Amino acid sequence: MLVAAAVCPCPPLLVPGVAAGAAPELDSARAACTDALGLLAAARPDRLVVVGPGEESEHGGYAAGTRGTFRGFGVDIDVTLGRPEADEPELSQRRLPTSLAVAAWLLERTAWADAPIEGRVVGEPLTPERCIEIGRDVAVRAERVALLVMGDASACRTLKAPGYLDERAAPFDASVAHALGKVDLAALKRLDTELAHELKVSGRAPWQVLAGAGEEAGLSGALLYEDAPYGVGYLVATWS
């Protein structure tokens, strides 16, 4: 059963080495992520499942010990998603997608080593129904499951945003922030997939996985961070 969850954004700019001179602009977001991961550790889960967006057609699992890198962003920084479990078969050569690499970097900063870890990536084309089904399956992976859910809100908050300015972006982000802060599962499940796509939202599918995982949990929520630096909506929330 789900006992705790943390929702974090997944831009590579969270990694100071990638952000370089712009790193201080996301200091408050990093601090909020650290606080959220502290809550996960305090819940003492038997298993941590990290869920994040991937390429459009990508979905599937990543074992503990899978490596990721930020070399594609011009920095010599490598990460590993936890430690391989003793009975884990030899890892493949595939690398973590960026969202899970950011999660691995956050976990390394907090020296996470309390529970086995596994990663799962969900592609944008997955329907809400399929995402919710995945969440239900994740919630029964162990007696006490924690979720680290990676994903960004809209990328259309300002004229200089990656998706340019869209007046629908701020209301959409506000509705997601409210749903995450209040653990409004129904609101998360009915997120408009077409609108999310138009607003370049990467977190829609991961948030709906979270909604499925939280159905039987009875958790309460808190919104720790809500802002749109660079015109992209970043949210940090906790469920416990």
Tab-separated table of C-alpha atoms in Angstrom:
chain	number	residue	atom	x	y	z
A	1	MET	CA	0.000	0.000	0.000
A	2	LEU	CA	1.109	3.547	-0.677
A	3	VAL	CA	2.333	5.155	2.550
A	4	ALA	CA	3.958	8.331	1.185
A	5	ALA	CA	4.620	10.162	-2.054
A	6	ALA	CA	6.683	13.090	-3.234
A	7	VAL	CA	6.046	15.025	-6.437
A	8	CYS	CA	9.024	16.854	-7.942
A	9	PRO	CA	9.808	18.597	-11.238
A	10	CYS	CA	12.335	16.998	-13.553
A	11	PRO	CA	14.242	19.659	-15.509
A	12	PRO	CA	17.964	18.901	-15.895
A	13	LEU	CA	18.484	22.478	-14.643
A	14	LEU	CA	17.812	21.151	-11.127
A	15	VAL	CA	21.353	19.781	-11.309
A	16	PRO	CA	23.579	22.796	-10.541
A	17	GLY	CA	26.313	21.600	-12.863
A	18	VAL	CA	23.857	21.684	-15.750
A	19	ALA	CA	22.385	25.046	-14.733
A	20	ALA	CA	25.859	26.572	-14.254
A	21	GLY	CA	25.499	30.306	-13.577
A	22	ALA	CA	21.708	30.064	-13.401
A	23	ALA	CA	21.818	27.475	-10.599
A	24	PRO	CA	20.741	29.858	-7.775
A	25	GLU	CA	17.433	30.487	-9.549
A	26	LEU	CA	16.255	26.996	-8.601
A	27	ASP	CA	17.711	26.862	-5.090
A	28	SER	CA	14.249	27.059	-3.516
A	29	ALA	CA	12.965	24.280	-5.769
A	30	ARG	CA	15.921	22.074	-4.822
A	31	ALA	CA	15.323	22.762	-1.143
A	32	ALA	CA	11.661	21.817	-1.493
A	33	CYS	CA	12.625	18.580	-3.257
A	34	THR	CA	15.035	17.752	-0.441
A	35	ASP	CA	12.275	18.303	2.113
A	36	ALA	CA	9.911	16.106	0.112
A	37	LEU	CA	12.433	13.274	-0.085
A	38	GLY	CA	12.973	13.577	3.652
A	39	LEU	CA	9.290	12.813	4.133
A	40	LEU	CA	9.624	9.699	1.990
A	41	ALA	CA	12.532	8.463	4.080
A	42	ALA	CA	10.618	9.170	7.290
A	43	ALA	CA	7.770	6.942	6.088
A	44	ARG	CA	10.194	3.979	6.205
A	45	PRO	CA	8.881	2.263	3.066
A	46	ASP	CA	9.736	-1.275	2.071
A	47	ARG	CA	10.144	-0.130	-1.543
A	48	LEU	CA	10.552	3.176	-3.355
A	49	VAL	CA	9.172	3.415	-6.881
A	50	VAL	CA	10.328	6.348	-9.004
A	51	VAL	CA	7.925	7.299	-11.808
A	52	GLY	CA	8.735	9.814	-14.523
A	53	PRO	CA	7.930	10.787	-18.100
A	54	GLY	CA	9.884	9.412	-21.016
A	55	GLU	CA	9.865	9.639	-24.755
A	56	GLU	CA	6.460	9.459	-26.406
A	57	SER	CA	6.530	5.716	-27.050
A	58	GLU	CA	8.535	4.758	-23.975
A	59	HIS	CA	7.206	2.972	-20.950
A	60	GLY	CA	8.573	0.256	-18.722
A	61	GLY	CA	10.763	-0.444	-15.742
A	62	TYR	CA	14.336	0.305	-14.708
A	63	ALA	CA	16.093	-1.798	-12.099
A	64	ALA	CA	17.974	-0.419	-9.146
A	65	GLY	CA	21.560	0.275	-10.121
A	66	THR	CA	20.691	1.499	-13.621
A	67	ARG	CA	22.937	4.390	-14.598
A	68	GLY	CA	22.113	7.762	-16.072
A	69	THR	CA	24.159	10.682	-17.304
A	70	PHE	CA	23.970	14.410	-17.960
A	71	ARG	CA	26.830	14.385	-20.462
A	72	GLY	CA	24.325	15.176	-23.188
A	73	PHE	CA	23.864	18.530	-21.457
A	74	GLY	CA	27.578	19.300	-21.584
A	75	VAL	CA	28.609	18.228	-18.079
A	76	ASP	CA	30.521	15.187	-16.879
A	77	ILE	CA	27.954	14.054	-14.296
A	78	ASP	CA	26.781	10.448	-13.971
A	79	VAL	CA	24.186	9.066	-11.559
A	80	THR	CA	22.892	5.681	-10.456
A	81	LEU	CA	19.351	4.820	-9.407
A	82	GLY	CA	20.051	3.303	-6.020
A	83	ARG	CA	22.062	0.140	-5.475
A	84	PRO	CA	21.436	-3.131	-7.318
A	85	GLU	CA	19.471	-5.647	-5.305
A	86	ALA	CA	21.317	-8.834	-4.409
A	87	ASP	CA	19.135	-10.996	-6.658
A	88	GLU	CA	19.032	-8.503	-9.533
A	89	PRO	CA	20.221	-9.966	-12.861
A	90	GLU	CA	23.007	-8.208	-14.719
A	91	LEU	CA	21.852	-4.752	-15.757
A	92	SER	CA	21.395	-3.877	-19.404
A	93	GLN	CA	23.378	-1.120	-21.036
A	94	ARG	CA	20.397	1.184	-21.506
A	95	ARG	CA	20.499	4.463	-19.604
A	96	LEU	CA	17.966	6.175	-17.410
A	97	PRO	CA	15.739	8.670	-19.207
A	98	THR	CA	16.337	12.261	-18.146
A	99	SER	CA	13.431	12.378	-15.675
A	100	LEU	CA	14.729	9.344	-13.775
A	101	ALA	CA	18.308	10.629	-13.960
A	102	VAL	CA	17.158	13.829	-12.225
A	103	ALA	CA	15.392	11.679	-9.624
A	104	ALA	CA	18.571	9.646	-9.114
A	105	TRP	CA	20.538	12.865	-8.608
A	106	LEU	CA	18.022	14.060	-5.994
A	107	LEU	CA	18.180	10.719	-4.202
A	108	GLU	CA	21.986	10.747	-4.182
A	109	ARG	CA	21.928	14.217	-2.593
A	110	THR	CA	19.840	12.850	0.269
A	111	ALA	CA	21.971	9.701	0.584
A	112	TRP	CA	18.886	7.523	0.131
A	113	ALA	CA	19.706	3.930	1.062
A	114	ASP	CA	16.834	2.820	3.270
A	115	ALA	CA	14.719	0.781	0.853
A	116	PRO	CA	15.016	-1.019	-2.482
A	117	ILE	CA	14.388	1.253	-5.459
A	118	GLU	CA	12.920	0.678	-8.877
A	119	GLY	CA	12.150	3.095	-11.694
A	120	ARG	CA	9.259	3.258	-14.124
A	121	VAL	CA	8.820	5.556	-17.083
A	122	VAL	CA	5.426	6.378	-18.592
A	123	GLY	CA	5.119	7.826	-22.081
A	124	GLU	CA	2.699	10.612	-22.910
A	125	PRO	CA	0.440	8.492	-25.165
A	126	LEU	CA	-0.605	6.279	-22.243
A	127	THR	CA	-4.274	6.845	-21.492
A	128	PRO	CA	-5.461	7.979	-18.066
A	129	GLU	CA	-7.021	4.562	-17.567
A	130	ARG	CA	-3.723	2.800	-18.235
A	131	CYS	CA	-1.808	5.191	-15.981
A	132	ILE	CA	-4.281	4.615	-13.164
A	133	GLU	CA	-3.966	0.846	-13.659
A	134	ILE	CA	-0.167	1.109	-13.444
A	135	GLY	CA	-0.533	3.089	-10.223
A	136	ARG	CA	-2.728	0.427	-8.681
A	137	ASP	CA	-0.148	-2.216	-9.571
A	138	VAL	CA	2.683	-0.112	-8.130
A	139	ALA	CA	0.839	0.343	-4.846
A	140	VAL	CA	0.903	-3.393	-4.145
A	141	ARG	CA	4.592	-3.899	-4.975
A	142	ALA	CA	5.276	-4.128	-1.222
A	143	GLU	CA	3.500	-3.782	2.094
A	144	ARG	CA	4.757	-0.200	2.418
A	145	VAL	CA	5.369	1.584	-0.877
A	146	ALA	CA	6.618	5.140	-1.383
A	147	LEU	CA	6.432	6.971	-4.704
A	148	LEU	CA	8.736	9.643	-6.090
A	149	VAL	CA	6.791	11.163	-8.981
A	150	MET	CA	8.705	13.299	-11.457
A	151	GLY	CA	7.126	15.660	-13.976
A	152	ASP	CA	6.750	19.289	-15.014
A	153	ALA	CA	3.590	21.312	-15.440
A	154	SER	CA	2.997	23.513	-18.495
A	155	ALA	CA	5.833	24.954	-20.565
A	156	CYS	CA	3.755	27.888	-21.798
A	157	ARG	CA	3.694	30.359	-18.918
A	158	THR	CA	5.598	33.257	-20.518
A	159	LEU	CA	6.557	34.639	-23.910
A	160	LYS	CA	10.042	33.147	-23.522
A	161	ALA	CA	8.785	29.745	-22.384
A	162	PRO	CA	9.633	26.704	-24.528
A	163	GLY	CA	6.025	26.601	-25.723
A	164	TYR	CA	5.478	30.371	-25.871
A	165	LEU	CA	2.713	32.051	-23.853
A	166	ASP	CA	-0.639	30.294	-23.620
A	167	GLU	CA	-3.294	31.874	-21.412
A	168	ARG	CA	-4.604	28.423	-20.499
A	169	ALA	CA	-1.308	27.419	-18.897
A	170	ALA	CA	-1.528	29.241	-15.556
A	171	PRO	CA	-5.084	28.020	-14.782
A	172	PHE	CA	-4.106	24.465	-15.716
A	173	ASP	CA	-1.046	24.565	-13.463
A	174	ALA	CA	-3.077	26.059	-10.607
A	175	SER	CA	-5.624	23.257	-10.869
A	176	VAL	CA	-2.878	20.618	-10.744
A	177	ALA	CA	-1.193	22.331	-7.792
A	178	HIS	CA	-4.505	22.368	-5.917
A	179	ALA	CA	-5.185	18.705	-6.711
A	180	LEU	CA	-1.722	17.620	-5.571
A	181	GLY	CA	-1.874	19.699	-2.408
A	182	LYS	CA	-5.327	18.400	-1.487
A	183	VAL	CA	-4.843	14.798	-2.699
A	184	ASP	CA	-7.781	15.247	-5.052
A	185	LEU	CA	-7.582	11.933	-6.872
A	186	ALA	CA	-10.646	12.595	-8.984
A	187	ALA	CA	-9.208	15.859	-10.311
A	188	LEU	CA	-5.917	14.182	-11.196
A	189	LYS	CA	-7.674	11.323	-12.962
A	190	ARG	CA	-9.720	13.653	-15.147
A	191	LEU	CA	-6.860	15.876	-16.295
A	192	ASP	CA	-7.451	16.884	-19.903
A	193	THR	CA	-4.900	14.849	-21.870
A	194	GLU	CA	-5.272	16.910	-25.047
A	195	LEU	CA	-4.841	20.205	-23.213
A	196	ALA	CA	-1.870	18.813	-21.296
A	197	HIS	CA	-0.261	17.866	-24.614
A	198	GLU	CA	-0.888	21.307	-26.098
A	199	LEU	CA	0.636	22.963	-23.032
A	200	LYS	CA	3.689	20.650	-23.169
A	201	VAL	CA	2.983	19.187	-19.735
A	202	SER	CA	5.323	16.266	-18.999
A	203	GLY	CA	3.806	15.337	-15.635
A	204	ARG	CA	0.284	14.345	-16.689
A	205	ALA	CA	0.879	10.592	-16.982
A	206	PRO	CA	3.053	10.305	-13.828
A	207	TRP	CA	0.474	12.284	-11.804
A	208	GLN	CA	-2.257	9.916	-12.959
A	209	VAL	CA	-0.104	6.937	-11.943
A	210	LEU	CA	0.062	8.579	-8.517
A	211	ALA	CA	-3.719	8.969	-8.488
A	212	GLY	CA	-4.148	5.249	-9.123
A	213	ALA	CA	-1.618	4.336	-6.437
A	214	GLY	CA	-3.330	6.558	-3.876
A	215	GLU	CA	-6.851	5.136	-4.153
A	216	GLU	CA	-6.717	3.011	-1.005
A	217	ALA	CA	-4.159	5.039	0.919
A	218	GLY	CA	-6.172	7.797	2.611
A	219	LEU	CA	-3.229	10.208	2.613
A	220	SER	CA	-3.159	13.967	3.212
A	221	GLY	CA	-1.154	16.368	1.086
A	222	ALA	CA	0.927	19.539	1.206
A	223	LEU	CA	2.129	21.807	-1.587
A	224	LEU	CA	5.736	22.817	-0.863
A	225	TYR	CA	6.645	24.754	-3.996
A	226	GLU	CA	4.836	26.322	-6.941
A	227	ASP	CA	6.558	28.609	-9.445
A	228	ALA	CA	7.301	28.985	-13.140
A	229	PRO	CA	10.949	29.939	-13.667
A	230	TYR	CA	11.874	29.965	-17.338
A	231	GLY	CA	8.147	29.919	-18.136
A	232	VAL	CA	7.748	26.267	-17.061
A	233	GLY	CA	5.532	25.256	-14.155
A	234	TYR	CA	7.409	23.420	-11.405
A	235	LEU	CA	5.540	21.844	-8.484
A	236	VAL	CA	6.719	20.070	-5.339
A	237	ALA	CA	4.165	18.310	-3.167
A	238	THR	CA	4.053	15.571	-0.555
A	239	TRP	CA	1.449	12.978	0.432
A	240	SER	CA	1.675	11.236	3.775
